[in-house]
Tab-separated table of C-alpha atoms in Angstrom:
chain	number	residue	atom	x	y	z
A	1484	UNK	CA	0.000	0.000	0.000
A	1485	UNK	CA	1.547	3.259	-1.331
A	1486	UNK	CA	0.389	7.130	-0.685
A	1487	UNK	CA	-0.554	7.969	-3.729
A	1488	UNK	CA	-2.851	4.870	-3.956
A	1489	UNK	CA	-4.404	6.398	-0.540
A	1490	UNK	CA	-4.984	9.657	-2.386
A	1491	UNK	CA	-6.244	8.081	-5.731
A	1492	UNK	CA	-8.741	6.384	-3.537
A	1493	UNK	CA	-10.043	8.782	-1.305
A	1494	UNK	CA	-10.647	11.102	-4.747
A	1495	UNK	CA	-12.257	8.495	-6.453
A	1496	UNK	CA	-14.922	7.727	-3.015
A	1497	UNK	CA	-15.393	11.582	-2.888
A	1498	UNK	CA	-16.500	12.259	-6.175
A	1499	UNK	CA	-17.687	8.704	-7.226
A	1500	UNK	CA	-16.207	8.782	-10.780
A	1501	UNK	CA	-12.902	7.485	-11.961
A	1502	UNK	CA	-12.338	9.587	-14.495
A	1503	UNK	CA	-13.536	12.917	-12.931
A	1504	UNK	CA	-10.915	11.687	-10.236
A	1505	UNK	CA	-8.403	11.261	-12.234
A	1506	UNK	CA	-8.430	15.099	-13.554
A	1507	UNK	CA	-8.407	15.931	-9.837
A	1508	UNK	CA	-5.656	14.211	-9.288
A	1509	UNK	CA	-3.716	14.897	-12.319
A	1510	UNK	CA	-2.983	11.588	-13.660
A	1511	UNK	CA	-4.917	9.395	-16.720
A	1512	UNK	CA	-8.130	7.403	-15.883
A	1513	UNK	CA	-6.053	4.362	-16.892
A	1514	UNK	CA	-3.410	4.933	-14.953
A	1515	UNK	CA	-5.959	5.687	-11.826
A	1516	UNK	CA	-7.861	2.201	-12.481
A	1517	UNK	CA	-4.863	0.434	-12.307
A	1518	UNK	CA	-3.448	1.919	-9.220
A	1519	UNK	CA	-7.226	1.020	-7.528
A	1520	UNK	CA	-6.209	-2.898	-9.102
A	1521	UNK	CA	-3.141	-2.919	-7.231
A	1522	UNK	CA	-4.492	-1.220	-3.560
A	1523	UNK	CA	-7.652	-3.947	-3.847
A	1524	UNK	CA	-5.104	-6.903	-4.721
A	1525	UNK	CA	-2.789	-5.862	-2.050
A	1526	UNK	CA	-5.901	-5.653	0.726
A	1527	UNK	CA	-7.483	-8.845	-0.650
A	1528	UNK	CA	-10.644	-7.178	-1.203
A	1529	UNK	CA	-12.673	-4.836	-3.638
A	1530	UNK	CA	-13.107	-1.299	-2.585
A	1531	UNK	CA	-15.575	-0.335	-5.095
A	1532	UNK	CA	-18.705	-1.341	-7.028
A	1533	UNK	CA	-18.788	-0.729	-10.254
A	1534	UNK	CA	-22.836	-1.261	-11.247
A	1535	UNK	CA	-24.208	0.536	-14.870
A	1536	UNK	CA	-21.410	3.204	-14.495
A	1537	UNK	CA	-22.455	4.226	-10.661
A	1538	UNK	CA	-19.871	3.832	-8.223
A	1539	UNK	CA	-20.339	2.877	-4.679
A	1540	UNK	CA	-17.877	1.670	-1.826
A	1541	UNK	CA	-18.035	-1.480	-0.780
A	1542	UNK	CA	-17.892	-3.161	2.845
A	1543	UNK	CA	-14.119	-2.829	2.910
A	1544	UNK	CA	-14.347	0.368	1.154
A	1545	UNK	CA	-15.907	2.174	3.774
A	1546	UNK	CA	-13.857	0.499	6.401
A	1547	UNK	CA	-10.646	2.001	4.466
A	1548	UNK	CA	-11.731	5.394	3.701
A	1549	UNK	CA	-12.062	7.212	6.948
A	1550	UNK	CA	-8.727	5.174	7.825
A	1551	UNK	CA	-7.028	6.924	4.785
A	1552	UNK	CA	-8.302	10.693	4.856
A	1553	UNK	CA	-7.043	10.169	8.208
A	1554	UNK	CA	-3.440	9.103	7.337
A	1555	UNK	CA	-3.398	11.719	4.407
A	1556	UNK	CA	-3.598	14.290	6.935
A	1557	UNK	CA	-1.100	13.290	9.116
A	1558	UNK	CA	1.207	13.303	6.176
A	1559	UNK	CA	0.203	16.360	5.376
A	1560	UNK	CA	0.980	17.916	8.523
A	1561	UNK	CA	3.968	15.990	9.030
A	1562	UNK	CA	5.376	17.835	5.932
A	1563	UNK	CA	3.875	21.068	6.565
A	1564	UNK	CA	5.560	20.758	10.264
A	1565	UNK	CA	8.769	20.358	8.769
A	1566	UNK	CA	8.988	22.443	6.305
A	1567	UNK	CA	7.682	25.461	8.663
A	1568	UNK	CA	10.775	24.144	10.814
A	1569	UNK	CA	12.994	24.520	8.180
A	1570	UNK	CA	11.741	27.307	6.535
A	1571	UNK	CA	11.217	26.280	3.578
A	1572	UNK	CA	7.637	27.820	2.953
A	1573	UNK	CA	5.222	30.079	4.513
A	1574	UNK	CA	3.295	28.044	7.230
A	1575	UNK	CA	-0.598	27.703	7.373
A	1576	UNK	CA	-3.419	27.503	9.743
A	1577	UNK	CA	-7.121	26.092	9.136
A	1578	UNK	CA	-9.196	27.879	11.644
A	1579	UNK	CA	-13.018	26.942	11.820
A	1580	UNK	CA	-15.980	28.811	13.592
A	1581	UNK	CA	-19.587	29.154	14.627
A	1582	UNK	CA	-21.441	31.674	12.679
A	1583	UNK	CA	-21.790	33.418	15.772
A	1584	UNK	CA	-18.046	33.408	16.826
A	1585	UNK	CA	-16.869	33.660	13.426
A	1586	UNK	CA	-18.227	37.189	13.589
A	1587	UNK	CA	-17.161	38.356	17.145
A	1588	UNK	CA	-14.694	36.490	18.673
A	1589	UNK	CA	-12.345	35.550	15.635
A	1590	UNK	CA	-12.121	39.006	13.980
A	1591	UNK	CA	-10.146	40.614	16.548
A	1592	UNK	CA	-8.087	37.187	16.956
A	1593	UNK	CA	-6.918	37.187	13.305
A	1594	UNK	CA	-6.293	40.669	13.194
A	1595	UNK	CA	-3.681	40.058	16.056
A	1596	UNK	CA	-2.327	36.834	14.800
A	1597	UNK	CA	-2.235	38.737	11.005
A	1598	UNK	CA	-0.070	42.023	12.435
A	1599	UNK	CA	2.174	39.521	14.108
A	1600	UNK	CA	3.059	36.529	11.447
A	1601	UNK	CA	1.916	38.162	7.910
A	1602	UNK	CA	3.296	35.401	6.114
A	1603	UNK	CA	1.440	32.535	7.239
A	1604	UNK	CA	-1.844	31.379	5.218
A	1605	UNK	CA	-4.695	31.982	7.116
A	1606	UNK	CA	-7.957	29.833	6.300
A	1607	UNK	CA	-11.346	30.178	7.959
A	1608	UNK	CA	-14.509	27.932	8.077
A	1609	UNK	CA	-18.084	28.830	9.149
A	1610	UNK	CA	-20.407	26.259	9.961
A	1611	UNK	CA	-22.510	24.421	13.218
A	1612	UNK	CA	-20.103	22.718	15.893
A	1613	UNK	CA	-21.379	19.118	14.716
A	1614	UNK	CA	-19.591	20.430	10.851
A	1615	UNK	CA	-16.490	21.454	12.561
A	1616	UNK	CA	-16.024	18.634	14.888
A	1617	UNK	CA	-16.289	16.419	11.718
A	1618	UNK	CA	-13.871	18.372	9.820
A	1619	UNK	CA	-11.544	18.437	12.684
A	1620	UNK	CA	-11.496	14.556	13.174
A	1621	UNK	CA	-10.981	14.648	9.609
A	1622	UNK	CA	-7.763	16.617	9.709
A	1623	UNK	CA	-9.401	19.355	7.736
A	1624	UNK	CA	-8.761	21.774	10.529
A	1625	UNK	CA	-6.255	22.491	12.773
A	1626	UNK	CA	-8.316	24.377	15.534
A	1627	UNK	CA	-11.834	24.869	16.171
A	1628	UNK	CA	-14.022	27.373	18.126
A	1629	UNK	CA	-17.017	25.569	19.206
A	1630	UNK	CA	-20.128	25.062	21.086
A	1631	UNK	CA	-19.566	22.088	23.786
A	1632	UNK	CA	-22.216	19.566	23.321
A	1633	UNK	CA	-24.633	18.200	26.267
A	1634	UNK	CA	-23.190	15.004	25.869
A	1635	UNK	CA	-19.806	15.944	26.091
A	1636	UNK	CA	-16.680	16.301	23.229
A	1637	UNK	CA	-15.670	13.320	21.380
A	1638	UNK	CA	-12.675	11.331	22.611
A	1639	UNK	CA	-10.574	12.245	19.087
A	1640	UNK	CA	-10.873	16.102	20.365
A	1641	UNK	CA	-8.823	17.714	23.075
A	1642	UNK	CA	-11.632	20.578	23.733
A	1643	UNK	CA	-10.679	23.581	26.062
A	1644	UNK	CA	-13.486	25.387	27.671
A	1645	UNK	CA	-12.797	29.123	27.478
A	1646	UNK	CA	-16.172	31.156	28.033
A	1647	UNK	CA	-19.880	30.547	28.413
A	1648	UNK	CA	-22.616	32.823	26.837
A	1649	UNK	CA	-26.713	33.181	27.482
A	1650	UNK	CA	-28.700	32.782	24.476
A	1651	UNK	CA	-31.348	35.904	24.209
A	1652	UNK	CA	-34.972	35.805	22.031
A	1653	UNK	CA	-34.790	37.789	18.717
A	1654	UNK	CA	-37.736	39.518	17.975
A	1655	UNK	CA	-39.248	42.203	16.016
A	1656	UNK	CA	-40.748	44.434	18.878
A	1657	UNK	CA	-41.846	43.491	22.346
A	1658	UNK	CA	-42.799	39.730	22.485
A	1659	UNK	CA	-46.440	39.690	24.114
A	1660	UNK	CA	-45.804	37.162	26.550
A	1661	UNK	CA	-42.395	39.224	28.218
A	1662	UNK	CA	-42.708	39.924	31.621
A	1663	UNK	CA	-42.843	43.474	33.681
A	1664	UNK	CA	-38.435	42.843	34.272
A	1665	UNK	CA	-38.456	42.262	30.381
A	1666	UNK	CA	-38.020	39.245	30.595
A	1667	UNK	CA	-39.573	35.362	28.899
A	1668	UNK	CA	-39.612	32.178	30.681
A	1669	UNK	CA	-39.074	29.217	27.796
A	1670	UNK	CA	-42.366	28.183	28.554
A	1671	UNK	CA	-43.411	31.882	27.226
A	1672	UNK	CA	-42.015	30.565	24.097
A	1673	UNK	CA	-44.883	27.816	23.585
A	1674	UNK	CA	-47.379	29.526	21.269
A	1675	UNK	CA	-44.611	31.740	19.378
A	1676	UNK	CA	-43.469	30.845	15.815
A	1677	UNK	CA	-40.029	30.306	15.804
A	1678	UNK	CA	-37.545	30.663	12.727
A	1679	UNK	CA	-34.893	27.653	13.415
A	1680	UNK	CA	-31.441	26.841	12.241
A	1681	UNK	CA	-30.411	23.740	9.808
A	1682	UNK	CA	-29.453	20.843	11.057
A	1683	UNK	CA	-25.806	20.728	11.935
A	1684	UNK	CA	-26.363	24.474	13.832
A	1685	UNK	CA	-25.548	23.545	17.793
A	1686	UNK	CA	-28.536	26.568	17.886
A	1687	UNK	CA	-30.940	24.174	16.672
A	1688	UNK	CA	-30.647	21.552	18.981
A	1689	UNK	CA	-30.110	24.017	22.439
A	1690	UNK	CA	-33.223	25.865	21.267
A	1691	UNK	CA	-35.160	22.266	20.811
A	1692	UNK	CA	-34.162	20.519	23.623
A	1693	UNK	CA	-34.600	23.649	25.882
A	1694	UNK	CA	-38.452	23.411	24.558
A	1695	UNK	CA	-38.658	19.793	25.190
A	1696	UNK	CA	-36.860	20.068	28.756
A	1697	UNK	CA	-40.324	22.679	29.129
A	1698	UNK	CA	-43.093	20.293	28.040
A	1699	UNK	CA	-43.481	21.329	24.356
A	1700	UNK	CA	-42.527	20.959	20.664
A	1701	UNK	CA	-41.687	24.457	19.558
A	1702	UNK	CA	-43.375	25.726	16.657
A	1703	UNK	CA	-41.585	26.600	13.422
A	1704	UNK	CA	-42.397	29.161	11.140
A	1705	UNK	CA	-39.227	28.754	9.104
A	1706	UNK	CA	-36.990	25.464	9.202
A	1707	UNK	CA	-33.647	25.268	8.213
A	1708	UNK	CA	-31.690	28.777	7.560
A	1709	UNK	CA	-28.163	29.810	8.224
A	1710	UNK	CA	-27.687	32.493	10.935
A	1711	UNK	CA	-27.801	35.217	8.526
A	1712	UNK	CA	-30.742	33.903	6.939
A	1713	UNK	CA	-32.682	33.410	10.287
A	1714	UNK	CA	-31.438	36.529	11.236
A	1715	UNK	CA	-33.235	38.295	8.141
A	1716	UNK	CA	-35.983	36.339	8.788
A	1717	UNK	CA	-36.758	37.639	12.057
A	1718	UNK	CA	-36.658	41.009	10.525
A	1719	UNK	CA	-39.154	40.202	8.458
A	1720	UNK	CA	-41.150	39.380	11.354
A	1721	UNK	CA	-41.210	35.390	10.285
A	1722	UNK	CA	-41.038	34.751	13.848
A	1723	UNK	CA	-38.920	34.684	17.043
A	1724	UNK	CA	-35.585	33.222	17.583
A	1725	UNK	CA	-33.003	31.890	20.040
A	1726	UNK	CA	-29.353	33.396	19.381
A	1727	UNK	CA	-26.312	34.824	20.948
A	1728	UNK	CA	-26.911	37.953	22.172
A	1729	UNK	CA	-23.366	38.956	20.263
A	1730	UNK	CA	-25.003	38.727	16.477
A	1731	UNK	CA	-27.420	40.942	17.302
A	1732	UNK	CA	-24.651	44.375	17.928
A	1733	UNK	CA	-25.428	45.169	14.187
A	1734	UNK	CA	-29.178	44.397	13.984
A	1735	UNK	CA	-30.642	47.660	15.245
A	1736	UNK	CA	-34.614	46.523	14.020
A	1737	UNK	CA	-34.322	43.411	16.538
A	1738	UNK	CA	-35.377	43.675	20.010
A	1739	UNK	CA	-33.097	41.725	22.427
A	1740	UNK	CA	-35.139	39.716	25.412
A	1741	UNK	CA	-33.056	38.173	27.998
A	1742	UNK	CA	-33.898	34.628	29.379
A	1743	UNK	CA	-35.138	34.293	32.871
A	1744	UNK	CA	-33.140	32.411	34.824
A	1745	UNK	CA	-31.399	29.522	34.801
A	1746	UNK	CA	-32.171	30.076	30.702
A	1747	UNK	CA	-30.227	28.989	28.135
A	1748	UNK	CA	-26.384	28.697	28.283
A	1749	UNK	CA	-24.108	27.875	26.342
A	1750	UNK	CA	-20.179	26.705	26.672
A	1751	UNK	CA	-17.608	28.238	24.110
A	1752	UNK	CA	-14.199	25.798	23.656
A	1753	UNK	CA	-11.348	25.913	21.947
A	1754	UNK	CA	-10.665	22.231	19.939
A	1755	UNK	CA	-8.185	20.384	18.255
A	1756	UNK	CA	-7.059	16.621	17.225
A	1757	UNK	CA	-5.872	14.832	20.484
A	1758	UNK	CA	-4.229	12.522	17.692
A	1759	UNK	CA	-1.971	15.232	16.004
A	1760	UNK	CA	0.876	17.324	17.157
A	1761	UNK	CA	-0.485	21.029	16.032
A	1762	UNK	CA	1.699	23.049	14.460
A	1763	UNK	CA	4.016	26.009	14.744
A	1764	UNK	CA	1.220	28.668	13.842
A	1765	UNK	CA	-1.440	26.190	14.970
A	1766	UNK	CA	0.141	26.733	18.432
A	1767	UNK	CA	0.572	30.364	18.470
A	1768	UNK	CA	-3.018	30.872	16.814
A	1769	UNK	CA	-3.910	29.079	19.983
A	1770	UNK	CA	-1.863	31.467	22.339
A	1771	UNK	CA	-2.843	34.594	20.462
A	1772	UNK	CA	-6.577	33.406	20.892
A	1773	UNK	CA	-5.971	32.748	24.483
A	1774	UNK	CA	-3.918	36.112	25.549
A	1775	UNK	CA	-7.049	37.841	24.003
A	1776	UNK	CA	-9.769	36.141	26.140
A	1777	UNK	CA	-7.685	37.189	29.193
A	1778	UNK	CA	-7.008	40.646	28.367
A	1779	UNK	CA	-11.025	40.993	27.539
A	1780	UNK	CA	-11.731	39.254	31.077
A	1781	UNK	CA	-8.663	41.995	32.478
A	1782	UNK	CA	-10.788	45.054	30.596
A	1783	UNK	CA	-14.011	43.868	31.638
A	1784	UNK	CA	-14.840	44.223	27.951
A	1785	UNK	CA	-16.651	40.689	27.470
A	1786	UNK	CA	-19.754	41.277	25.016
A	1787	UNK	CA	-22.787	41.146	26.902
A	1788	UNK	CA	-24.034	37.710	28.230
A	1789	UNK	CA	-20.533	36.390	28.101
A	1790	UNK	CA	-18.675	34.989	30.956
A	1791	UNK	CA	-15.251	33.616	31.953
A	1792	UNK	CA	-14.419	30.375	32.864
């Protein structure tokens, strides 16, 4: 079993087509099929079906694949690692976020990190904790800000707590059912049409199983936006929603409503690989990330709803 085998593999399971693999990976299609040959003679088993030109992994294929994205990474980092050491090219970092921290907390993070290594390639996902965590067992990301899950962080993931934040109702104008202190109980929330995040969005399941934890289904008016989208839509006046109160600085038409206590809370982490030694900008992403938390806790200049932990 050879590298490049991995790699003509995993293109060919990703885009289910031998010869639109073999453009991605620059070779012929012949050449490609042959390589495949040699990987399924030397594992004793086929990895693909090949059924009126539709390709689909078999038994063994899908046993192997997670396996060799896996081991592609490493390599990949294992280069990258040494070559940063030896400066031989400009390093990278693959940072992902929530939609939510993507546009408060990472901003200022980058900007620091940017003014002090200018060389290094910075890259930036946005998507739900349940995408990131995926792409970070993957190897597809080096570091990860993230929502921790009720049931607790997977055991490939070192996860960090760093801050906690209270989820607020979006609204256009006073919600009927808010009390004389302003404020809604999540049982107030029962007979209000709610706009809701896809699935994947940590947002949608806090918001659902806060409803269920209160005796009721909630109702949607809208299922299945991105935060901008379900943003917009409670502009509209499509309904209510549950968010960070930290999206909501540059929404001036939405009324913020604070949860009566205990509400909603959330825990903010920092994640990576447990697997895979991070790298040199990895590491001082990390630090950089970390020395601004503290200096916001030192300035008392958290965003509302945001605590230290």
């Amino acid at each position: 079993m050879q590298l490049h085998q991995l790699r003509y593999f995993v293109a060919v399971a990703e885009v289910r087509h031998f010869t639109q693999a073999a453009d991605l990976v620059g070779i012929t299609q012949p050449s490609l099929s042959k390589q495949i040959h040699a990987l399924e003679a030397d594992l004793g088993a086929p990895l693909f079906e090949r059924l009126r030109g539709n390709i689909a992994l078999t038994a063994a294929g899908e046993v192997l694949l997670p396996l060799a994205t896996r081991i592609l990474a490493d390599v990949e980092t294992a280069t990258r690692e040494v070559q940063e050491l030896v400066g031989l090219r400009r390093g990278r970092v693959r940072l992902g976020a929530t939609p939510s921290l993507a546009t408060s907390l990472a901003p200022p993070v980058l900007r620091r990190f940017r003014d002090a290594h200018p060389t290094v390639d910075l890259r930036v996902e946005e998507s739900g904790s349940q995408d990131l965590v995926r792409d970070l067992l993957r190897g597809d990301l080096d570091l990860a800000l993230i929502i921790m899950p009720a049931q607790g962080a997977d055991p490939g993931l070192r996860v960090d707590p760093i801050l906690r934040e209270s989820l607020v109702v979006a609204s256009v104008g006073e919600v009927p059912t808010a009390s004389a202190a302003g404020e809604l109980h999540i049982t107030d929330l029962r007979d209000q049409p709610m706009v809701m995040f896809r699935e994947g969005y940590d947002l949608r399941d806090a918001t659902i199983q806060a409803c269920r934890e209160a005796g009721f289904e909630p109702t949607f008016a809208v299922d299945g936006g991105e935060m901008d989208a379900v943003l917009s839509f409670v502009e509209a006046g499509l309904g209510i929603a549950l968010v960070p109160g930290i999206v909501l600085a540059r929404r001036p038409g939405v009324r913020i409503t604070p949860l009566a206590p205990p509400g909603v809370r959330r825990t903010i982490a920092v994640a990576r690989r447990r697997d895979v030694v991070p790298t040199h900008a990895g590491r001082e992403l990390r630090r950089i990330l970390l020395d601004y938390i503290q200096s916001a806790i030192d300035r008392d200049d958290l965003p509302p709803g945001v605590d230290p932990l």
